[in-house]
Each structure stands twice: as structure tokens, then as C-alpha cells.
mmCIF file of C-alpha atoms in Angstrom:
data_model
loop_
_atom_site.group_PDB
_atom_site.id
_atom_site.type_symbol
_atom_site.label_atom_id
_atom_site.label_comp_id
_atom_site.label_asym_id
_atom_site.label_seq_id
_atom_site.Cartn_x
_atom_site.Cartn_y
_atom_site.Cartn_z
ATOM 1 C CA UNK A 1 186.690 129.998 217.116
ATOM 2 C CA UNK A 2 184.857 130.078 220.623
ATOM 3 C CA UNK A 3 184.439 126.253 220.744
ATOM 4 C CA UNK A 4 187.575 125.617 219.503
ATOM 5 C CA UNK A 5 189.334 127.882 221.372
ATOM 6 C CA UNK A 6 187.152 126.213 224.870
ATOM 7 C CA UNK A 7 188.024 122.839 223.499
ATOM 8 C CA UNK A 8 191.508 123.424 223.494
ATOM 9 C CA UNK A 9 192.043 125.165 226.547
ATOM 10 C CA UNK A 10 190.158 122.441 228.554
ATOM 11 C CA UNK A 11 191.953 119.706 227.123
ATOM 12 C CA UNK A 12 195.407 121.552 228.165
ATOM 13 C CA UNK A 13 194.011 121.915 231.188
ATOM 14 C CA UNK A 14 193.074 118.236 231.739
ATOM 15 C CA UNK A 15 196.612 117.468 230.567
ATOM 16 C CA UNK A 16 197.911 119.070 233.081
ATOM 17 C CA UNK A 17 196.123 118.545 235.460
ATOM 18 C CA UNK A 18 196.820 114.562 235.310
ATOM 19 C CA UNK A 19 200.053 115.097 234.421
ATOM 20 C CA UNK A 20 200.191 116.467 237.771
ATOM 21 C CA UNK A 21 197.836 113.814 239.889
ATOM 22 C CA UNK A 22 199.706 111.037 238.735
ATOM 23 C CA UNK A 23 203.795 111.788 239.984
ATOM 24 C CA UNK A 24 205.854 109.532 239.984
ATOM 25 C CA UNK A 25 205.142 107.918 236.720
ATOM 26 C CA UNK A 26 207.361 108.083 233.623
ATOM 27 C CA UNK A 27 205.530 110.382 230.091
ATOM 28 C CA UNK A 28 204.074 107.287 228.681
ATOM 29 C CA UNK A 29 202.553 105.615 231.666
ATOM 30 C CA UNK A 30 199.632 105.863 234.123
ATOM 31 C CA UNK A 31 198.277 110.287 233.288
ATOM 32 C CA UNK A 32 199.201 108.850 229.267
ATOM 33 C CA UNK A 33 196.658 106.065 230.201
ATOM 34 C CA UNK A 34 193.835 107.563 232.331
ATOM 35 C CA UNK A 35 193.687 110.444 229.560
ATOM 36 C CA UNK A 36 192.379 107.637 226.904
ATOM 37 C CA UNK A 37 190.586 106.497 229.400
ATOM 38 C CA UNK A 38 188.769 109.985 229.254
ATOM 39 C CA UNK A 39 188.879 110.245 225.729
ATOM 40 C CA UNK A 40 187.226 106.317 225.045
ATOM 41 C CA UNK A 41 184.099 107.487 227.057
ATOM 42 C CA UNK A 42 183.892 110.917 226.020
ATOM 43 C CA UNK A 43 183.886 109.720 222.436
ATOM 44 C CA UNK A 44 181.270 106.630 223.050
ATOM 45 C CA UNK A 45 179.121 109.509 224.244
ATOM 46 C CA UNK A 46 179.529 111.531 221.006
ATOM 47 C CA UNK A 47 179.309 108.613 218.802
ATOM 48 C CA UNK A 48 175.827 108.216 219.990
ATOM 49 C CA UNK A 49 174.679 111.537 218.970
ATOM 50 C CA UNK A 50 176.235 112.006 216.019
ATOM 51 C CA UNK A 51 175.099 109.272 214.166
ATOM 52 C CA UNK A 52 171.502 109.107 215.870
ATOM 53 C CA UNK A 53 170.151 110.052 212.246
ATOM 54 C CA UNK A 54 172.636 108.503 210.290
ATOM 55 C CA UNK A 55 172.297 105.174 208.008
ATOM 56 C CA UNK A 56 173.439 102.172 209.161
ATOM 57 C CA UNK A 57 176.893 101.293 207.653
ATOM 58 C CA UNK A 58 177.479 99.747 205.054
ATOM 59 C CA UNK A 59 181.492 97.839 206.766
ATOM 60 C CA UNK A 60 184.603 98.652 208.260
ATOM 61 C CA UNK A 61 185.501 101.364 205.400
ATOM 62 C CA UNK A 62 182.348 103.544 206.002
ATOM 63 C CA UNK A 63 182.787 103.606 209.300
ATOM 64 C CA UNK A 64 186.853 105.173 209.272
ATOM 65 C CA UNK A 65 185.270 107.597 206.514
ATOM 66 C CA UNK A 66 182.814 108.440 208.834
ATOM 67 C CA UNK A 67 185.179 108.702 211.701
ATOM 68 C CA UNK A 68 187.867 110.735 209.260
ATOM 69 C CA UNK A 69 185.121 113.177 207.406
ATOM 70 C CA UNK A 70 181.437 113.920 210.197
ATOM 71 C CA UNK A 71 183.691 112.335 213.085
ATOM 72 C CA UNK A 72 186.912 114.897 212.738
ATOM 73 C CA UNK A 73 185.210 117.425 211.573
ATOM 74 C CA UNK A 74 182.649 118.144 214.456
ATOM 75 C CA UNK A 75 185.556 117.809 216.743
ATOM 76 C CA UNK A 76 188.755 118.800 214.679
ATOM 77 C CA UNK A 77 186.643 121.118 212.448
ATOM 78 C CA UNK A 78 188.814 119.864 209.996
ATOM 79 C CA UNK A 79 188.515 116.537 207.913
ATOM 80 C CA UNK A 80 191.405 113.977 207.906
ATOM 81 C CA UNK A 81 193.718 115.136 205.072
ATOM 82 C CA UNK A 82 195.032 110.735 203.828
ATOM 83 C CA UNK A 83 193.253 107.937 205.242
ATOM 84 C CA UNK A 84 195.040 104.642 203.648
ATOM 85 C CA UNK A 85 194.921 101.300 205.127
ATOM 86 C CA UNK A 86 196.226 97.412 203.952
ATOM 87 C CA UNK A 87 192.846 95.940 204.116
ATOM 88 C CA UNK A 88 194.061 94.091 206.916
ATOM 89 C CA UNK A 89 192.666 95.913 209.344
ATOM 90 C CA UNK A 90 195.179 98.229 209.315
ATOM 91 C CA UNK A 91 194.041 101.919 209.125
ATOM 92 C CA UNK A 92 196.458 105.360 208.653
ATOM 93 C CA UNK A 93 194.705 108.268 209.260
ATOM 94 C CA UNK A 94 196.583 111.613 208.455
ATOM 95 C CA UNK A 95 196.216 115.169 210.816
ATOM 96 C CA UNK A 96 198.736 117.233 208.453
ATOM 97 C CA UNK A 97 197.885 120.016 210.855
ATOM 98 C CA UNK A 98 196.366 118.354 214.107
ATOM 99 C CA UNK A 99 194.360 120.976 215.876
ATOM 100 C CA UNK A 100 195.486 120.186 220.042
ATOM 101 C CA UNK A 101 198.982 119.885 218.669
ATOM 102 C CA UNK A 102 198.996 123.719 217.271
ATOM 103 C CA UNK A 103 199.905 125.189 220.621
ATOM 104 C CA UNK A 104 202.889 123.385 220.980
ATOM 105 C CA UNK A 105 206.129 125.029 219.176
ATOM 106 C CA UNK A 106 206.635 123.274 216.782
ATOM 107 C CA UNK A 107 210.642 121.725 216.345
ATOM 108 C CA UNK A 108 211.455 118.305 217.916
ATOM 109 C CA UNK A 109 212.047 120.546 221.324
ATOM 110 C CA UNK A 110 208.649 119.146 222.567
ATOM 111 C CA UNK A 111 207.992 115.943 220.751
ATOM 112 C CA UNK A 112 208.218 113.776 223.819
ATOM 113 C CA UNK A 113 205.694 115.552 225.334
ATOM 114 C CA UNK A 114 203.598 114.477 221.560
ATOM 115 C CA UNK A 115 202.317 111.454 223.637
ATOM 116 C CA UNK A 116 200.202 113.666 226.358
ATOM 117 C CA UNK A 117 198.673 115.651 223.620
ATOM 118 C CA UNK A 118 197.536 112.515 221.626
ATOM 119 C CA UNK A 119 196.445 110.226 224.740
ATOM 120 C CA UNK A 120 192.773 111.517 224.929
ATOM 121 C CA UNK A 121 192.139 111.544 220.543
ATOM 122 C CA UNK A 122 193.092 108.033 220.176
ATOM 123 C CA UNK A 123 190.345 107.009 223.160
ATOM 124 C CA UNK A 124 187.985 109.433 221.459
ATOM 125 C CA UNK A 125 188.783 107.488 218.236
ATOM 126 C CA UNK A 126 188.023 103.956 219.782
ATOM 127 C CA UNK A 127 186.001 104.804 222.030
ATOM 128 C CA UNK A 128 183.857 105.796 219.319
ATOM 129 C CA UNK A 129 184.989 102.792 217.120
ATOM 130 C CA UNK A 130 184.156 100.787 219.398
ATOM 131 C CA UNK A 131 180.443 102.235 220.440
ATOM 132 C CA UNK A 132 180.025 101.126 215.838
ATOM 133 C CA UNK A 133 180.824 97.641 217.362
ATOM 134 C CA UNK A 134 184.887 97.981 216.040
ATOM 135 C CA UNK A 135 186.554 96.488 218.574
ATOM 136 C CA UNK A 136 190.689 98.773 217.752
ATOM 137 C CA UNK A 137 193.812 99.985 219.127
ATOM 138 C CA UNK A 138 194.392 102.793 218.443
ATOM 139 C CA UNK A 139 198.096 104.490 218.749
ATOM 140 C CA UNK A 140 199.728 108.089 217.025
ATOM 141 C CA UNK A 141 202.909 109.642 216.339
ATOM 142 C CA UNK A 142 204.405 112.152 215.308
ATOM 143 C CA UNK A 143 207.146 113.505 213.525
ATOM 144 C CA UNK A 144 206.757 117.053 212.377
ATOM 145 C CA UNK A 145 205.245 118.755 214.819
ATOM 146 C CA UNK A 146 201.992 119.315 214.235
ATOM 147 C CA UNK A 147 201.592 116.863 211.815
ATOM 148 C CA UNK A 148 200.001 113.468 213.341
ATOM 149 C CA UNK A 149 199.342 110.226 212.304
ATOM 150 C CA UNK A 150 196.898 107.673 213.701
ATOM 151 C CA UNK A 151 197.463 104.025 213.770
ATOM 152 C CA UNK A 152 193.896 102.103 214.629
ATOM 153 C CA UNK A 153 194.366 98.562 213.876
ATOM 154 C CA UNK A 154 191.208 96.745 214.430
ATOM 155 C CA UNK A 155 190.968 93.846 216.923
ATOM 156 C CA UNK A 156 188.324 90.737 214.722
ATOM 157 C CA UNK A 157 186.209 89.208 217.334
ATOM 158 C CA UNK B 1 175.061 120.516 218.924
ATOM 159 C CA UNK B 2 178.508 118.885 218.097
ATOM 160 C CA UNK B 3 180.418 121.573 220.314
ATOM 161 C CA UNK B 4 178.010 121.181 223.566
ATOM 162 C CA UNK B 5 177.981 117.880 223.314
ATOM 163 C CA UNK B 6 182.181 117.603 223.440
ATOM 164 C CA UNK B 7 181.686 120.206 226.450
ATOM 165 C CA UNK B 8 179.631 118.774 228.031
ATOM 166 C CA UNK B 9 181.520 115.030 228.247
ATOM 167 C CA UNK B 10 184.639 116.683 229.111
ATOM 168 C CA UNK B 11 183.131 119.065 231.342
ATOM 169 C CA UNK B 12 181.797 115.290 232.992
ATOM 170 C CA UNK B 13 184.940 113.475 232.608
ATOM 171 C CA UNK B 14 187.229 116.013 234.983
ATOM 172 C CA UNK B 15 184.216 116.253 237.733
ATOM 173 C CA UNK B 16 184.571 112.848 237.901
ATOM 174 C CA UNK B 17 188.623 112.464 237.462
ATOM 175 C CA UNK B 18 189.158 115.157 239.586
ATOM 176 C CA UNK B 19 186.771 113.643 242.530
ATOM 177 C CA UNK B 20 188.070 110.772 241.960
ATOM 178 C CA UNK B 21 191.944 112.079 242.342
ATOM 179 C CA UNK B 22 191.497 114.007 245.586
ATOM 180 C CA UNK B 23 190.447 111.157 248.409
ATOM 181 C CA UNK B 24 189.001 111.563 251.274
ATOM 182 C CA UNK B 25 188.039 115.086 251.216
ATOM 183 C CA UNK B 26 183.903 116.732 251.469
ATOM 184 C CA UNK B 27 182.416 117.884 248.440
ATOM 185 C CA UNK B 28 182.950 121.441 248.750
ATOM 186 C CA UNK B 29 187.194 121.141 249.931
ATOM 187 C CA UNK B 30 189.573 120.391 247.282
ATOM 188 C CA UNK B 31 187.593 119.248 244.704
ATOM 189 C CA UNK B 32 185.794 122.527 244.185
ATOM 190 C CA UNK B 33 188.329 124.324 244.420
ATOM 191 C CA UNK B 34 190.454 122.516 241.506
ATOM 192 C CA UNK B 35 187.406 122.608 239.753
ATOM 193 C CA UNK B 36 187.313 126.087 240.193
ATOM 194 C CA UNK B 37 191.172 127.383 239.169
ATOM 195 C CA UNK B 38 190.956 125.073 235.910
ATOM 196 C CA UNK B 39 187.913 126.908 234.770
ATOM 197 C CA UNK B 40 189.663 130.284 236.145
ATOM 198 C CA UNK B 41 192.675 129.527 233.715
ATOM 199 C CA UNK B 42 190.598 128.409 230.685
ATOM 200 C CA UNK B 43 187.623 131.652 231.662
ATOM 201 C CA UNK B 44 191.250 133.920 230.829
ATOM 202 C CA UNK B 45 192.448 131.940 227.618
ATOM 203 C CA UNK B 46 189.342 132.439 226.180
ATOM 204 C CA UNK B 47 188.194 136.189 227.135
ATOM 205 C CA UNK B 48 191.739 137.501 225.418
ATOM 206 C CA UNK B 49 190.328 135.343 222.189
ATOM 207 C CA UNK B 50 186.522 136.726 223.110
ATOM 208 C CA UNK B 51 187.836 140.625 223.775
ATOM 209 C CA UNK B 52 190.137 140.750 220.633
ATOM 210 C CA UNK B 53 188.315 143.325 217.898
ATOM 211 C CA UNK B 54 186.178 144.545 221.004
ATOM 212 C CA UNK B 55 186.420 148.170 221.369
ATOM 213 C CA UNK B 56 187.397 149.395 224.888
ATOM 214 C CA UNK B 57 184.625 148.619 227.809
ATOM 215 C CA UNK B 58 183.375 151.567 229.431
ATOM 216 C CA UNK B 59 182.424 150.178 232.897
ATOM 217 C CA UNK B 60 181.785 147.897 234.866
ATOM 218 C CA UNK B 61 178.724 146.903 234.159
ATOM 219 C CA UNK B 62 179.732 147.059 230.766
ATOM 220 C CA UNK B 63 181.954 144.435 231.111
ATOM 221 C CA UNK B 64 179.629 142.238 232.939
ATOM 222 C CA UNK B 65 177.153 142.259 229.742
ATOM 223 C CA UNK B 66 179.412 141.076 227.938
ATOM 224 C CA UNK B 67 180.080 138.259 229.770
ATOM 225 C CA UNK B 68 176.478 137.721 230.229
ATOM 226 C CA UNK B 69 175.891 137.806 226.345
ATOM 227 C CA UNK B 70 178.785 137.453 223.951
ATOM 228 C CA UNK B 71 180.450 135.054 226.621
ATOM 229 C CA UNK B 72 177.941 133.136 228.234
ATOM 230 C CA UNK B 73 176.698 132.044 224.089
ATOM 231 C CA UNK B 74 180.039 130.997 222.897
ATOM 232 C CA UNK B 75 180.438 128.873 225.930
ATOM 233 C CA UNK B 76 176.721 127.447 226.413
ATOM 234 C CA UNK B 77 175.063 128.381 223.642
ATOM 235 C CA UNK B 78 172.595 130.415 225.018
ATOM 236 C CA UNK B 79 172.773 134.390 227.527
ATOM 237 C CA UNK B 80 172.422 135.018 231.304
ATOM 238 C CA UNK B 81 168.604 134.292 231.296
ATOM 239 C CA UNK B 82 168.951 137.752 233.579
ATOM 240 C CA UNK B 83 171.290 139.767 236.047
ATOM 241 C CA UNK B 84 171.064 142.207 238.507
ATOM 242 C CA UNK B 85 172.579 144.270 240.189
ATOM 243 C CA UNK B 86 172.756 146.596 243.808
ATOM 244 C CA UNK B 87 174.767 149.262 242.054
ATOM 245 C CA UNK B 88 177.416 148.334 244.620
ATOM 246 C CA UNK B 89 179.511 146.148 243.613
ATOM 247 C CA UNK B 90 177.918 142.628 244.229
ATOM 248 C CA UNK B 91 175.930 141.437 240.562
ATOM 249 C CA UNK B 92 173.966 138.675 239.953
ATOM 250 C CA UNK B 93 173.165 136.382 236.952
ATOM 251 C CA UNK B 94 170.626 133.643 236.358
ATOM 252 C CA UNK B 95 170.621 130.880 234.342
ATOM 253 C CA UNK B 96 167.347 129.201 233.826
ATOM 254 C CA UNK B 97 167.972 126.115 232.552
ATOM 255 C CA UNK B 98 171.528 125.748 232.681
ATOM 256 C CA UNK B 99 174.243 123.780 230.091
ATOM 257 C CA UNK B 100 176.439 121.515 232.575
ATOM 258 C CA UNK B 101 173.290 120.800 235.058
ATOM 259 C CA UNK B 102 170.341 119.889 232.211
ATOM 260 C CA UNK B 103 172.533 116.449 231.889
ATOM 261 C CA UNK B 104 171.672 116.226 235.753
ATOM 262 C CA UNK B 105 168.221 114.324 237.040
ATOM 263 C CA UNK B 106 165.772 117.218 238.012
ATOM 264 C CA UNK B 107 164.619 117.444 241.637
ATOM 265 C CA UNK B 108 166.292 117.351 245.361
ATOM 266 C CA UNK B 109 167.912 114.578 244.840
ATOM 267 C CA UNK B 110 171.251 115.454 243.270
ATOM 268 C CA UNK B 111 171.053 119.129 245.154
ATOM 269 C CA UNK B 112 174.276 118.370 246.865
ATOM 270 C CA UNK B 113 176.684 116.786 244.046
ATOM 271 C CA UNK B 114 175.902 120.666 242.079
ATOM 272 C CA UNK B 115 178.377 122.560 243.200
ATOM 273 C CA UNK B 116 180.764 120.009 242.001
ATOM 274 C CA UNK B 117 179.597 120.963 239.000
ATOM 275 C CA UNK B 118 179.173 124.593 239.208
ATOM 276 C CA UNK B 119 182.953 124.623 239.745
ATOM 277 C CA UNK B 120 184.289 124.794 236.977
ATOM 278 C CA UNK B 121 182.508 127.461 235.586
ATOM 279 C CA UNK B 122 182.656 129.880 238.923
ATOM 280 C CA UNK B 123 186.453 130.276 238.046
ATOM 281 C CA UNK B 124 185.142 130.270 233.837
ATOM 282 C CA UNK B 125 183.758 133.453 234.886
ATOM 283 C CA UNK B 126 186.321 135.036 237.139
ATOM 284 C CA UNK B 127 188.916 133.658 235.410
ATOM 285 C CA UNK B 128 187.463 136.424 232.377
ATOM 286 C CA UNK B 129 187.050 139.272 234.686
ATOM 287 C CA UNK B 130 190.511 139.201 236.140
ATOM 288 C CA UNK B 131 191.699 139.476 232.738
ATOM 289 C CA UNK B 132 189.566 142.462 231.859
ATOM 290 C CA UNK B 133 190.935 144.165 235.494
ATOM 291 C CA UNK B 134 188.143 143.251 237.371
ATOM 292 C CA UNK B 135 189.181 141.098 240.662
ATOM 293 C CA UNK B 136 185.758 139.260 241.924
ATOM 294 C CA UNK B 137 184.746 136.510 244.169
ATOM 295 C CA UNK B 138 182.464 134.448 242.330
ATOM 296 C CA UNK B 139 179.667 131.914 243.699
ATOM 297 C CA UNK B 140 176.866 129.932 242.766
ATOM 298 C CA UNK B 141 173.581 128.380 243.854
ATOM 299 C CA UNK B 142 171.342 126.410 242.990
ATOM 300 C CA UNK B 143 167.391 126.426 244.170
ATOM 301 C CA UNK B 144 165.425 124.537 241.992
ATOM 302 C CA UNK B 145 167.696 122.452 238.822
ATOM 303 C CA UNK B 146 168.675 123.134 236.115
ATOM 304 C CA UNK B 147 167.791 126.786 237.198
ATOM 305 C CA UNK B 148 171.167 128.309 238.557
ATOM 306 C CA UNK B 149 172.486 131.503 240.125
ATOM 307 C CA UNK B 150 175.832 133.081 239.410
ATOM 308 C CA UNK B 151 176.849 135.861 242.253
ATOM 309 C CA UNK B 152 180.096 138.136 241.636
ATOM 310 C CA UNK B 153 181.624 139.697 244.013
ATOM 311 C CA UNK B 154 183.168 142.578 243.137
ATOM 312 C CA UNK B 155 186.371 143.116 244.980
ATOM 313 C CA UNK B 156 187.536 146.995 245.065
ATOM 314 C CA UNK B 157 191.678 147.771 244.725
#
């Protein structure tokens, strides 16, 4: 519980600070992109540590399963609830109770602020995948808080 | 290990970002003070959770012991190695292997960067104490990395 709280509070501080340090920009502007970049570098660092003693992954799906289970559990203390794919390079990771949205009031009232609370994690996933040799674009959407879907589009090299 | 890494990486990102977002300031200027403020708010939040089920503290020394043991262990995965006091409101907390300095190369080469790596934690301690009703000034010094001393000066009301 302690670690969860530390991460949650730090994450909030970062959002608040980045938001105030990038003035005059729209919700989906530089603030979100800065947060995404931070997440990317943290994801790169984390995945190196996490996979230090892991056997080589069989394929892309194997990598995605690792992200949904081991990686997600390490960072968010729970697994992804649902992983779907069209087998053509698109994966949808659904978290029914996303850790970093739980401190926001549910309801539609704060939906517009959701992108800021998801940007870091989008970057985190992209960074982790990137260091496993999978280039991707990661986006997120919320329909009902605190549930959340991350869409990973693999970029074929 | 996972949580430690997450905190460490996030902390580094914050330092880097705050440092770049507060340009034209000296090492000990606004960057350090921003980091200290972030730490303060995180410390306030954390101590509330940590002490939720803790019996009331007997006195100031009791509070300091809690910070050195329980609080430090939750955040940095180890206790403070040495706590000293002059019994007149000054406490010195020594950590012989401070978690957030371990990623810096030991030696004098990077000593000048140490303040940035300690500011958040100074705020963390000040925030935690503040929410326990103890007003203080917290400073830190490093003589040999990664050992570090935090000095807490209690402000009598």
C-alpha cells in the first residue's frame, strides 16, 4: 500500500507541475506529450530491470502478455483485466479499475482531465515495448471512470 | 525491487524536467525549491496513510523515531542508520546508503549535483512532520556519496 501511495502522489505532483510549467497550451497539447515522454523513459528503464532474468519472448503476443501480467502487476499492483487483439498488430488492454484514475471522482465531470492522467502510462507502455524491440503507438480512452482502455498499434518496421 | 526502481526512475525524471523547466537559475535556486515543495505535498499525503492506524505519538522524539524507522522503510526500503539529537530541537538523520544517491557515481565529481537529488526528500520529511504537528526546517548534506545527513530543526510555535 505504501508504494502504491508514493507512486500515486508523485504522479499527481508531476501532472500538476507539468501542467503549470507548460502554460497556454490546450489539454491535449505539450503537457500530455511531456508526460508521455517521461513515461517512455521510465518504461524503458523499468522493463530492463524486470526482464533481466526472463527467458526470451516467443513472439509479439508473448511480449504483450508479459506487459499485461508481470509489468502491470509490478507497476499497478493488478493485472490487465482483458487483452484483445485483431491479430494484425492492434492490441486493446482493458483495465477495469485503473490505479491512476481511482483518485478522480467517477462520473463524467472530470472526463476531460483523463488524458493527463493517462499520458504517463501510455508512454510507460510504449517505452517498455520499445526496449523489447516492438515499436508502437499507444493511446488511451476512458468511457466510465475508473475503467480505461489502452490501444497499442504495433508499427511494423 | 520493482517499486524501488519505479520511484527512482520517476524521481530522476522529475529532477530532469524541473531542472529544464526552470531555466537560468542556479543549482540551489528555484529548481531545488520546486522539488522541495513537491516532496512536502507528497510527504503530507503519505504520512496520513501511514499513520492511519498508529497510536498517538508520545512526544517529538517518538515522532522522529517513526520517521526514521517506519516512514523511511516504506519509502526507501531501509531504516535511517543513525539518529542523533541535541535535545534542543535539532535532529540529525544519517543514511549511509541513501537510495536516491546510489545511481550517482560516488566520488567528488558529482557532489555539486547532490542538492537536486536531496531536495525532494527534504520536503518529504518536512511535509510528513508538518502533518504530525511538528513544524521544521529540513536541510541535507553529503560528504561522501552515497551517504547523506538530513538535519531537522524543529520550529517551536
